[in-house]
Short mmCIF file of N, CA and C in Angstrom, two decimals:
data_model
loop_
_atom_site.label_atom_id
_atom_site.label_comp_id
_atom_site.label_asym_id
_atom_site.label_seq_id
_atom_site.Cartn_x
_atom_site.Cartn_y
_atom_site.Cartn_z
N MET E 11 12.16 23.06 6.65
CA MET E 11 11.03 23.72 7.28
C MET E 11 11.47 24.10 8.69
N GLY E 12 11.24 25.34 9.05
CA GLY E 12 11.62 25.82 10.37
C GLY E 12 10.57 25.51 11.40
N LEU E 13 11.00 25.52 12.65
CA LEU E 13 10.09 25.28 13.76
C LEU E 13 8.97 26.32 13.78
N PHE E 14 9.29 27.56 13.46
CA PHE E 14 8.29 28.63 13.43
C PHE E 14 7.16 28.27 12.46
N ASP E 15 7.53 27.83 11.24
CA ASP E 15 6.51 27.46 10.26
C ASP E 15 5.68 26.29 10.75
N TRP E 16 6.34 25.34 11.36
CA TRP E 16 5.63 24.15 11.83
C TRP E 16 4.64 24.53 12.93
N LEU E 17 5.10 25.36 13.88
CA LEU E 17 4.25 25.74 15.00
C LEU E 17 3.05 26.57 14.58
N PHE E 18 3.23 27.44 13.60
CA PHE E 18 2.16 28.36 13.22
C PHE E 18 1.47 27.99 11.91
N GLY E 19 1.62 26.75 11.49
CA GLY E 19 0.84 26.27 10.36
C GLY E 19 1.35 26.62 8.99
N GLY E 20 2.58 27.04 8.87
CA GLY E 20 3.13 27.37 7.55
C GLY E 20 3.30 26.15 6.68
N ALA E 21 3.48 25.00 7.29
CA ALA E 21 3.64 23.77 6.53
C ALA E 21 2.67 22.74 7.09
N THR E 22 1.88 22.19 6.24
CA THR E 22 0.94 21.16 6.68
C THR E 22 1.11 19.93 5.82
N GLU E 23 0.69 18.84 6.37
CA GLU E 23 0.75 17.58 5.66
C GLU E 23 -0.68 17.19 5.31
N PRO E 24 -0.88 16.64 4.14
CA PRO E 24 -2.25 16.26 3.78
C PRO E 24 -2.81 15.22 4.76
N ARG E 25 -4.06 15.37 5.11
CA ARG E 25 -4.72 14.37 5.97
C ARG E 25 -5.26 13.29 5.06
N ILE E 26 -4.90 12.07 5.39
CA ILE E 26 -5.27 10.95 4.54
C ILE E 26 -6.01 9.94 5.40
N GLY E 27 -7.26 9.67 5.07
CA GLY E 27 -8.02 8.65 5.77
C GLY E 27 -7.61 7.27 5.30
N ARG E 28 -7.79 6.31 6.16
CA ARG E 28 -7.48 4.93 5.81
C ARG E 28 -8.75 4.20 5.38
N PRO E 29 -8.62 3.33 4.40
CA PRO E 29 -9.79 2.55 3.99
C PRO E 29 -10.15 1.53 5.06
N HIS E 30 -11.40 1.13 5.06
CA HIS E 30 -11.84 0.06 5.95
C HIS E 30 -11.45 -1.28 5.33
N ILE E 31 -11.37 -2.29 6.16
CA ILE E 31 -11.01 -3.61 5.65
C ILE E 31 -12.04 -4.08 4.62
N SER E 32 -13.28 -3.66 4.77
CA SER E 32 -14.31 -4.04 3.80
C SER E 32 -14.03 -3.44 2.42
N ASP E 33 -13.23 -2.36 2.37
CA ASP E 33 -12.83 -1.78 1.09
C ASP E 33 -11.68 -2.55 0.45
N ILE E 34 -11.01 -3.34 1.26
CA ILE E 34 -9.80 -4.04 0.78
C ILE E 34 -10.03 -5.53 0.59
N ALA E 35 -10.87 -6.13 1.42
CA ALA E 35 -11.12 -7.58 1.34
C ALA E 35 -12.15 -7.86 0.26
N VAL E 36 -11.67 -7.95 -0.97
CA VAL E 36 -12.56 -8.15 -2.11
C VAL E 36 -12.67 -9.62 -2.45
N PRO E 37 -13.79 -10.03 -3.06
CA PRO E 37 -13.89 -11.43 -3.50
C PRO E 37 -12.84 -11.73 -4.57
N ILE E 38 -12.27 -12.91 -4.49
CA ILE E 38 -11.24 -13.33 -5.45
C ILE E 38 -11.72 -14.62 -6.12
N ALA E 39 -11.75 -14.59 -7.45
CA ALA E 39 -12.19 -15.77 -8.21
C ALA E 39 -11.31 -16.97 -7.85
N GLY E 40 -11.94 -18.09 -7.63
CA GLY E 40 -11.21 -19.32 -7.33
C GLY E 40 -10.79 -19.46 -5.88
N ASP E 41 -11.18 -18.53 -5.03
CA ASP E 41 -10.82 -18.58 -3.61
C ASP E 41 -11.53 -19.77 -2.98
N ASP E 42 -10.76 -20.64 -2.31
CA ASP E 42 -11.37 -21.84 -1.72
C ASP E 42 -11.90 -21.62 -0.31
N GLY E 43 -11.76 -20.40 0.20
CA GLY E 43 -12.33 -20.07 1.49
C GLY E 43 -11.46 -20.42 2.69
N THR E 44 -10.24 -20.88 2.48
CA THR E 44 -9.34 -21.18 3.59
C THR E 44 -9.16 -19.91 4.42
N PRO E 45 -9.35 -19.99 5.73
CA PRO E 45 -9.22 -18.79 6.56
C PRO E 45 -7.79 -18.22 6.54
N ALA E 46 -7.70 -16.91 6.71
CA ALA E 46 -6.40 -16.24 6.80
C ALA E 46 -5.66 -16.74 8.03
N SER E 47 -4.33 -16.73 7.95
CA SER E 47 -3.52 -17.17 9.09
C SER E 47 -3.45 -16.05 10.14
N LYS E 48 -3.08 -16.41 11.33
CA LYS E 48 -2.93 -15.42 12.41
C LYS E 48 -1.88 -14.39 12.04
N ASN E 49 -0.77 -14.81 11.43
CA ASN E 49 0.27 -13.86 11.02
C ASN E 49 -0.26 -12.86 10.00
N GLN E 50 -1.06 -13.35 9.04
CA GLN E 50 -1.65 -12.45 8.06
C GLN E 50 -2.57 -11.44 8.73
N ILE E 51 -3.42 -11.93 9.62
CA ILE E 51 -4.38 -11.06 10.30
C ILE E 51 -3.65 -10.00 11.12
N ASP E 52 -2.63 -10.42 11.86
CA ASP E 52 -1.86 -9.46 12.67
C ASP E 52 -1.24 -8.37 11.80
N ALA E 53 -0.65 -8.77 10.67
CA ALA E 53 -0.02 -7.79 9.77
C ALA E 53 -1.05 -6.83 9.18
N ILE E 54 -2.20 -7.34 8.82
CA ILE E 54 -3.25 -6.50 8.24
C ILE E 54 -3.83 -5.55 9.28
N GLU E 55 -3.97 -6.02 10.52
CA GLU E 55 -4.46 -5.13 11.58
C GLU E 55 -3.50 -3.95 11.78
N ARG E 56 -2.19 -4.20 11.72
CA ARG E 56 -1.21 -3.11 11.87
C ARG E 56 -1.31 -2.14 10.70
N LEU E 57 -1.58 -2.67 9.53
CA LEU E 57 -1.64 -1.84 8.34
C LEU E 57 -2.92 -1.01 8.27
N ILE E 58 -4.02 -1.62 8.56
CA ILE E 58 -5.32 -0.98 8.39
C ILE E 58 -5.80 -0.29 9.66
N CYS E 59 -5.29 -0.71 10.80
CA CYS E 59 -5.68 -0.16 12.11
C CYS E 59 -7.13 -0.46 12.47
N GLU E 60 -7.60 -1.59 12.10
CA GLU E 60 -8.89 -2.06 12.57
C GLU E 60 -8.87 -3.59 12.44
N PRO E 61 -9.59 -4.27 13.28
CA PRO E 61 -9.58 -5.73 13.17
C PRO E 61 -10.16 -6.17 11.82
N PRO E 62 -9.54 -7.14 11.16
CA PRO E 62 -10.10 -7.63 9.90
C PRO E 62 -11.43 -8.35 10.12
N LEU E 63 -12.14 -8.49 9.03
CA LEU E 63 -13.38 -9.24 9.09
C LEU E 63 -13.09 -10.67 9.53
N GLY E 64 -14.02 -11.26 10.25
CA GLY E 64 -13.83 -12.61 10.75
C GLY E 64 -13.68 -13.65 9.66
N ASP E 65 -14.19 -13.37 8.47
CA ASP E 65 -14.15 -14.37 7.41
C ASP E 65 -13.12 -14.03 6.32
N LEU E 66 -12.10 -13.27 6.67
CA LEU E 66 -11.04 -12.95 5.71
C LEU E 66 -10.35 -14.26 5.31
N THR E 67 -10.23 -14.48 4.00
CA THR E 67 -9.63 -15.73 3.54
C THR E 67 -8.12 -15.58 3.36
N TYR E 68 -7.48 -16.73 3.27
CA TYR E 68 -6.03 -16.77 3.05
C TYR E 68 -5.67 -16.04 1.76
N GLN E 69 -6.44 -16.28 0.69
CA GLN E 69 -6.13 -15.64 -0.60
C GLN E 69 -6.37 -14.13 -0.55
N GLN E 70 -7.42 -13.70 0.13
CA GLN E 70 -7.64 -12.26 0.27
C GLN E 70 -6.49 -11.62 1.04
N ALA E 71 -6.09 -12.27 2.14
CA ALA E 71 -4.99 -11.74 2.94
C ALA E 71 -3.69 -11.76 2.14
N ALA E 72 -3.46 -12.81 1.37
CA ALA E 72 -2.24 -12.88 0.55
C ALA E 72 -2.23 -11.76 -0.49
N ALA E 73 -3.38 -11.46 -1.07
CA ALA E 73 -3.46 -10.37 -2.05
C ALA E 73 -3.15 -9.03 -1.38
N ILE E 74 -3.68 -8.84 -0.17
CA ILE E 74 -3.41 -7.60 0.56
C ILE E 74 -1.92 -7.49 0.88
N MET E 75 -1.32 -8.58 1.32
CA MET E 75 0.10 -8.55 1.68
C MET E 75 0.98 -8.37 0.43
N SER E 76 0.59 -8.95 -0.68
CA SER E 76 1.32 -8.75 -1.94
C SER E 76 1.24 -7.29 -2.36
N ALA E 77 0.03 -6.71 -2.26
CA ALA E 77 -0.15 -5.31 -2.60
C ALA E 77 0.64 -4.41 -1.65
N ARG E 78 0.78 -4.83 -0.42
CA ARG E 78 1.59 -4.06 0.54
C ARG E 78 3.05 -4.00 0.09
N SER E 79 3.60 -5.14 -0.31
CA SER E 79 4.99 -5.17 -0.78
C SER E 79 5.16 -4.31 -2.03
N TYR E 80 4.24 -4.44 -2.95
CA TYR E 80 4.28 -3.68 -4.21
C TYR E 80 4.18 -2.19 -3.92
N SER E 81 3.24 -1.82 -3.05
CA SER E 81 3.03 -0.40 -2.75
C SER E 81 4.25 0.22 -2.11
N LYS E 82 5.00 -0.56 -1.34
CA LYS E 82 6.22 -0.02 -0.74
C LYS E 82 7.22 0.38 -1.83
N PHE E 83 7.36 -0.46 -2.86
CA PHE E 83 8.26 -0.11 -3.96
C PHE E 83 7.79 1.16 -4.66
N VAL E 84 6.49 1.25 -4.92
CA VAL E 84 5.95 2.43 -5.60
C VAL E 84 6.19 3.68 -4.76
N LEU E 85 5.83 3.62 -3.49
CA LEU E 85 5.97 4.80 -2.64
C LEU E 85 7.42 5.18 -2.41
N ASP E 86 8.29 4.20 -2.22
CA ASP E 86 9.71 4.51 -2.05
C ASP E 86 10.25 5.22 -3.29
N ASP E 87 9.79 4.80 -4.46
CA ASP E 87 10.25 5.41 -5.70
C ASP E 87 9.75 6.85 -5.82
N VAL E 88 8.45 7.06 -5.66
CA VAL E 88 7.92 8.42 -5.86
C VAL E 88 8.36 9.38 -4.76
N LEU E 89 8.57 8.87 -3.56
CA LEU E 89 9.00 9.75 -2.46
C LEU E 89 10.49 10.05 -2.50
N SER E 90 11.23 9.35 -3.35
CA SER E 90 12.68 9.60 -3.45
C SER E 90 13.01 10.66 -4.49
N LYS E 91 12.01 11.15 -5.18
CA LYS E 91 12.24 12.18 -6.20
C LYS E 91 12.66 13.49 -5.54
N PRO E 92 13.53 14.25 -6.19
CA PRO E 92 13.95 15.54 -5.63
C PRO E 92 12.76 16.47 -5.41
N GLY E 93 12.79 17.19 -4.30
CA GLY E 93 11.74 18.15 -4.02
C GLY E 93 10.52 17.58 -3.33
N ILE E 94 10.52 16.30 -3.03
CA ILE E 94 9.38 15.66 -2.35
C ILE E 94 9.82 15.35 -0.93
N ARG E 95 9.03 15.83 0.03
CA ARG E 95 9.39 15.49 1.40
C ARG E 95 8.61 14.25 1.83
N HIS E 96 9.26 13.43 2.61
CA HIS E 96 8.66 12.18 3.07
C HIS E 96 7.63 12.50 4.14
N PRO E 97 6.42 11.94 4.02
CA PRO E 97 5.40 12.20 5.04
C PRO E 97 5.73 11.51 6.36
N ARG E 98 5.07 11.95 7.41
CA ARG E 98 5.20 11.26 8.69
C ARG E 98 4.69 9.83 8.54
N ARG E 99 5.11 8.98 9.45
CA ARG E 99 4.77 7.55 9.37
C ARG E 99 3.26 7.32 9.26
N SER E 100 2.47 8.04 10.03
CA SER E 100 1.02 7.81 9.98
C SER E 100 0.45 8.16 8.61
N ALA E 101 0.93 9.24 8.00
CA ALA E 101 0.46 9.61 6.67
C ALA E 101 0.96 8.62 5.62
N TYR E 102 2.20 8.16 5.78
CA TYR E 102 2.75 7.16 4.85
C TYR E 102 1.90 5.89 4.90
N LEU E 103 1.60 5.40 6.11
CA LEU E 103 0.82 4.18 6.23
C LEU E 103 -0.60 4.35 5.69
N ALA E 104 -1.19 5.53 5.87
CA ALA E 104 -2.52 5.78 5.33
C ALA E 104 -2.47 5.80 3.80
N LEU E 105 -1.45 6.45 3.25
CA LEU E 105 -1.28 6.48 1.80
C LEU E 105 -1.07 5.06 1.27
N GLN E 106 -0.25 4.29 1.96
CA GLN E 106 0.00 2.91 1.55
C GLN E 106 -1.29 2.08 1.61
N ALA E 107 -2.08 2.24 2.66
CA ALA E 107 -3.33 1.49 2.79
C ALA E 107 -4.28 1.81 1.64
N ASN E 108 -4.34 3.08 1.25
CA ASN E 108 -5.19 3.46 0.12
C ASN E 108 -4.68 2.89 -1.19
N LEU E 109 -3.37 2.86 -1.35
CA LEU E 109 -2.80 2.27 -2.56
C LEU E 109 -3.06 0.77 -2.60
N ILE E 110 -2.99 0.12 -1.46
CA ILE E 110 -3.30 -1.32 -1.39
C ILE E 110 -4.75 -1.55 -1.82
N ALA E 111 -5.65 -0.73 -1.30
CA ALA E 111 -7.07 -0.86 -1.68
C ALA E 111 -7.24 -0.68 -3.19
N PHE E 112 -6.55 0.32 -3.75
CA PHE E 112 -6.61 0.56 -5.19
C PHE E 112 -6.16 -0.68 -5.97
N ILE E 113 -5.07 -1.29 -5.53
CA ILE E 113 -4.51 -2.45 -6.24
C ILE E 113 -5.43 -3.66 -6.13
N VAL E 114 -5.87 -4.00 -4.93
CA VAL E 114 -6.67 -5.22 -4.77
C VAL E 114 -8.06 -5.10 -5.39
N ARG E 115 -8.55 -3.89 -5.54
CA ARG E 115 -9.87 -3.71 -6.15
C ARG E 115 -9.83 -3.71 -7.68
N ALA E 116 -8.64 -3.64 -8.25
CA ALA E 116 -8.48 -3.69 -9.71
C ALA E 116 -8.02 -5.11 -10.06
N PRO E 117 -8.91 -5.96 -10.58
CA PRO E 117 -8.58 -7.37 -10.78
C PRO E 117 -7.29 -7.62 -11.56
N GLN E 118 -7.05 -6.90 -12.65
CA GLN E 118 -5.83 -7.14 -13.43
C GLN E 118 -4.59 -6.76 -12.64
N ALA E 119 -4.64 -5.65 -11.95
CA ALA E 119 -3.50 -5.23 -11.13
C ALA E 119 -3.27 -6.23 -10.00
N ARG E 120 -4.36 -6.67 -9.36
CA ARG E 120 -4.24 -7.64 -8.25
C ARG E 120 -3.58 -8.92 -8.72
N VAL E 121 -4.01 -9.44 -9.86
CA VAL E 121 -3.42 -10.67 -10.39
C VAL E 121 -1.94 -10.47 -10.69
N TYR E 122 -1.61 -9.35 -11.34
CA TYR E 122 -0.21 -9.07 -11.68
C TYR E 122 0.64 -8.98 -10.40
N VAL E 123 0.16 -8.22 -9.43
CA VAL E 123 0.91 -8.00 -8.19
C VAL E 123 1.08 -9.31 -7.42
N CYS E 124 0.04 -10.12 -7.38
CA CYS E 124 0.15 -11.42 -6.69
C CYS E 124 1.15 -12.34 -7.39
N ARG E 125 1.15 -12.36 -8.70
CA ARG E 125 2.13 -13.17 -9.44
C ARG E 125 3.55 -12.67 -9.20
N TRP E 126 3.73 -11.35 -9.22
CA TRP E 126 5.04 -10.76 -8.95
C TRP E 126 5.52 -11.16 -7.55
N SER E 127 4.63 -11.07 -6.58
CA SER E 127 4.97 -11.41 -5.19
C SER E 127 5.29 -12.91 -5.06
N ASP E 128 4.50 -13.75 -5.71
CA ASP E 128 4.74 -15.19 -5.67
C ASP E 128 6.10 -15.54 -6.27
N LYS E 129 6.46 -14.90 -7.38
CA LYS E 129 7.77 -15.15 -7.99
C LYS E 129 8.89 -14.74 -7.04
N ASN E 130 8.74 -13.61 -6.38
CA ASN E 130 9.74 -13.18 -5.40
C ASN E 130 9.85 -14.19 -4.26
N PHE E 131 8.72 -14.67 -3.78
CA PHE E 131 8.72 -15.64 -2.68
C PHE E 131 9.42 -16.93 -3.10
N GLU E 132 9.06 -17.41 -4.30
CA GLU E 132 9.65 -18.66 -4.79
C GLU E 132 11.15 -18.54 -5.02
N SER E 133 11.61 -17.37 -5.47
CA SER E 133 13.04 -17.18 -5.75
C SER E 133 13.83 -16.81 -4.49
N GLY E 134 13.12 -16.43 -3.44
CA GLY E 134 13.79 -16.01 -2.22
C GLY E 134 14.41 -14.63 -2.32
N GLU E 135 14.05 -13.89 -3.35
CA GLU E 135 14.58 -12.54 -3.56
C GLU E 135 13.44 -11.54 -3.50
N GLU E 136 13.81 -10.29 -3.38
CA GLU E 136 12.78 -9.24 -3.43
C GLU E 136 13.12 -8.29 -4.57
N LYS E 137 12.84 -8.77 -5.78
CA LYS E 137 13.10 -7.97 -6.98
C LYS E 137 12.02 -6.91 -7.12
N PRO E 138 12.41 -5.71 -7.51
CA PRO E 138 11.39 -4.68 -7.72
C PRO E 138 10.49 -5.03 -8.89
N PRO E 139 9.25 -4.55 -8.86
CA PRO E 139 8.34 -4.82 -9.97
C PRO E 139 8.72 -4.01 -11.20
N ALA E 140 8.25 -4.49 -12.34
CA ALA E 140 8.45 -3.76 -13.59
C ALA E 140 7.63 -2.47 -13.55
N LYS E 141 8.15 -1.44 -14.18
CA LYS E 141 7.44 -0.17 -14.24
C LYS E 141 6.53 -0.18 -15.47
N ASN E 142 5.53 -1.04 -15.40
CA ASN E 142 4.59 -1.26 -16.50
C ASN E 142 3.30 -0.46 -16.28
N VAL E 143 2.26 -0.85 -16.95
CA VAL E 143 0.99 -0.13 -16.87
C VAL E 143 0.44 -0.14 -15.44
N HIS E 144 0.61 -1.23 -14.71
CA HIS E 144 0.10 -1.30 -13.34
C HIS E 144 0.87 -0.33 -12.43
N TRP E 145 2.17 -0.25 -12.66
CA TRP E 145 3.01 0.69 -11.93
C TRP E 145 2.55 2.13 -12.21
N GLN E 146 2.35 2.43 -13.49
CA GLN E 146 1.94 3.78 -13.88
C GLN E 146 0.59 4.14 -13.28
N GLN E 147 -0.33 3.19 -13.24
CA GLN E 147 -1.64 3.44 -12.64
C GLN E 147 -1.50 3.71 -11.14
N ALA E 148 -0.63 2.96 -10.47
CA ALA E 148 -0.41 3.15 -9.04
C ALA E 148 0.20 4.53 -8.77
N VAL E 149 1.16 4.92 -9.58
CA VAL E 149 1.79 6.23 -9.43
C VAL E 149 0.76 7.33 -9.67
N ALA E 150 -0.07 7.17 -10.69
CA ALA E 150 -1.10 8.17 -10.98
C ALA E 150 -2.10 8.27 -9.82
N PHE E 151 -2.40 7.15 -9.20
CA PHE E 151 -3.34 7.14 -8.08
C PHE E 151 -2.82 7.96 -6.90
N VAL E 152 -1.53 7.85 -6.59
CA VAL E 152 -0.97 8.58 -5.44
C VAL E 152 -0.50 9.99 -5.80
N ALA E 153 -0.45 10.32 -7.07
CA ALA E 153 0.09 11.60 -7.52
C ALA E 153 -0.55 12.82 -6.85
N PRO E 154 -1.87 12.88 -6.64
CA PRO E 154 -2.44 14.07 -5.99
C PRO E 154 -1.89 14.30 -4.58
N VAL E 155 -1.66 13.23 -3.83
CA VAL E 155 -1.11 13.38 -2.49
C VAL E 155 0.36 13.74 -2.57
N ILE E 156 1.09 13.09 -3.46
CA ILE E 156 2.52 13.37 -3.61
C ILE E 156 2.73 14.84 -3.98
N ALA E 157 1.84 15.38 -4.79
CA ALA E 157 1.96 16.79 -5.19
C ALA E 157 1.88 17.72 -3.98
N LYS E 158 1.16 17.31 -2.95
CA LYS E 158 1.05 18.13 -1.74
C LYS E 158 2.25 17.97 -0.83
N LEU E 159 3.16 17.05 -1.17
CA LEU E 159 4.36 16.83 -0.36
C LEU E 159 5.58 17.52 -0.93
N LYS E 160 5.37 18.38 -1.89
CA LYS E 160 6.51 19.09 -2.48
C LYS E 160 7.13 19.97 -1.41
N ALA E 161 8.45 19.90 -1.35
CA ALA E 161 9.18 20.65 -0.32
C ALA E 161 9.17 22.14 -0.61
#
């Protein structure tokens, strides 16, 4: 993309709003109500760009952080395809925040992603997730935005 196109609007990036923490902090069955840690809260504030709710639990925060790790794998994969340009950091983070909201609000996906993240934590490795039904749903969710990033 040339500077001329950029200056005069020939190339635009999709505007992506970020979800509110209330869209992401969903009730989790079996949650014992232990408060989120300061590290979790700090990481979520950077991701969502708003202070988390005062009663965010450890399990809710862990689900959000697990979905964050998973979403990075999904986005890195779809953005590495030929002909797709990588969005600016702010658009990437907004897209990631929306994908996190999508994952944590889908109970089956949330459980799968949390188990995948727990296994990685326990093994001390960061193995990519399987490209199963949850992966396909995540890719389908971001597909409309990715289509607007075609070079």
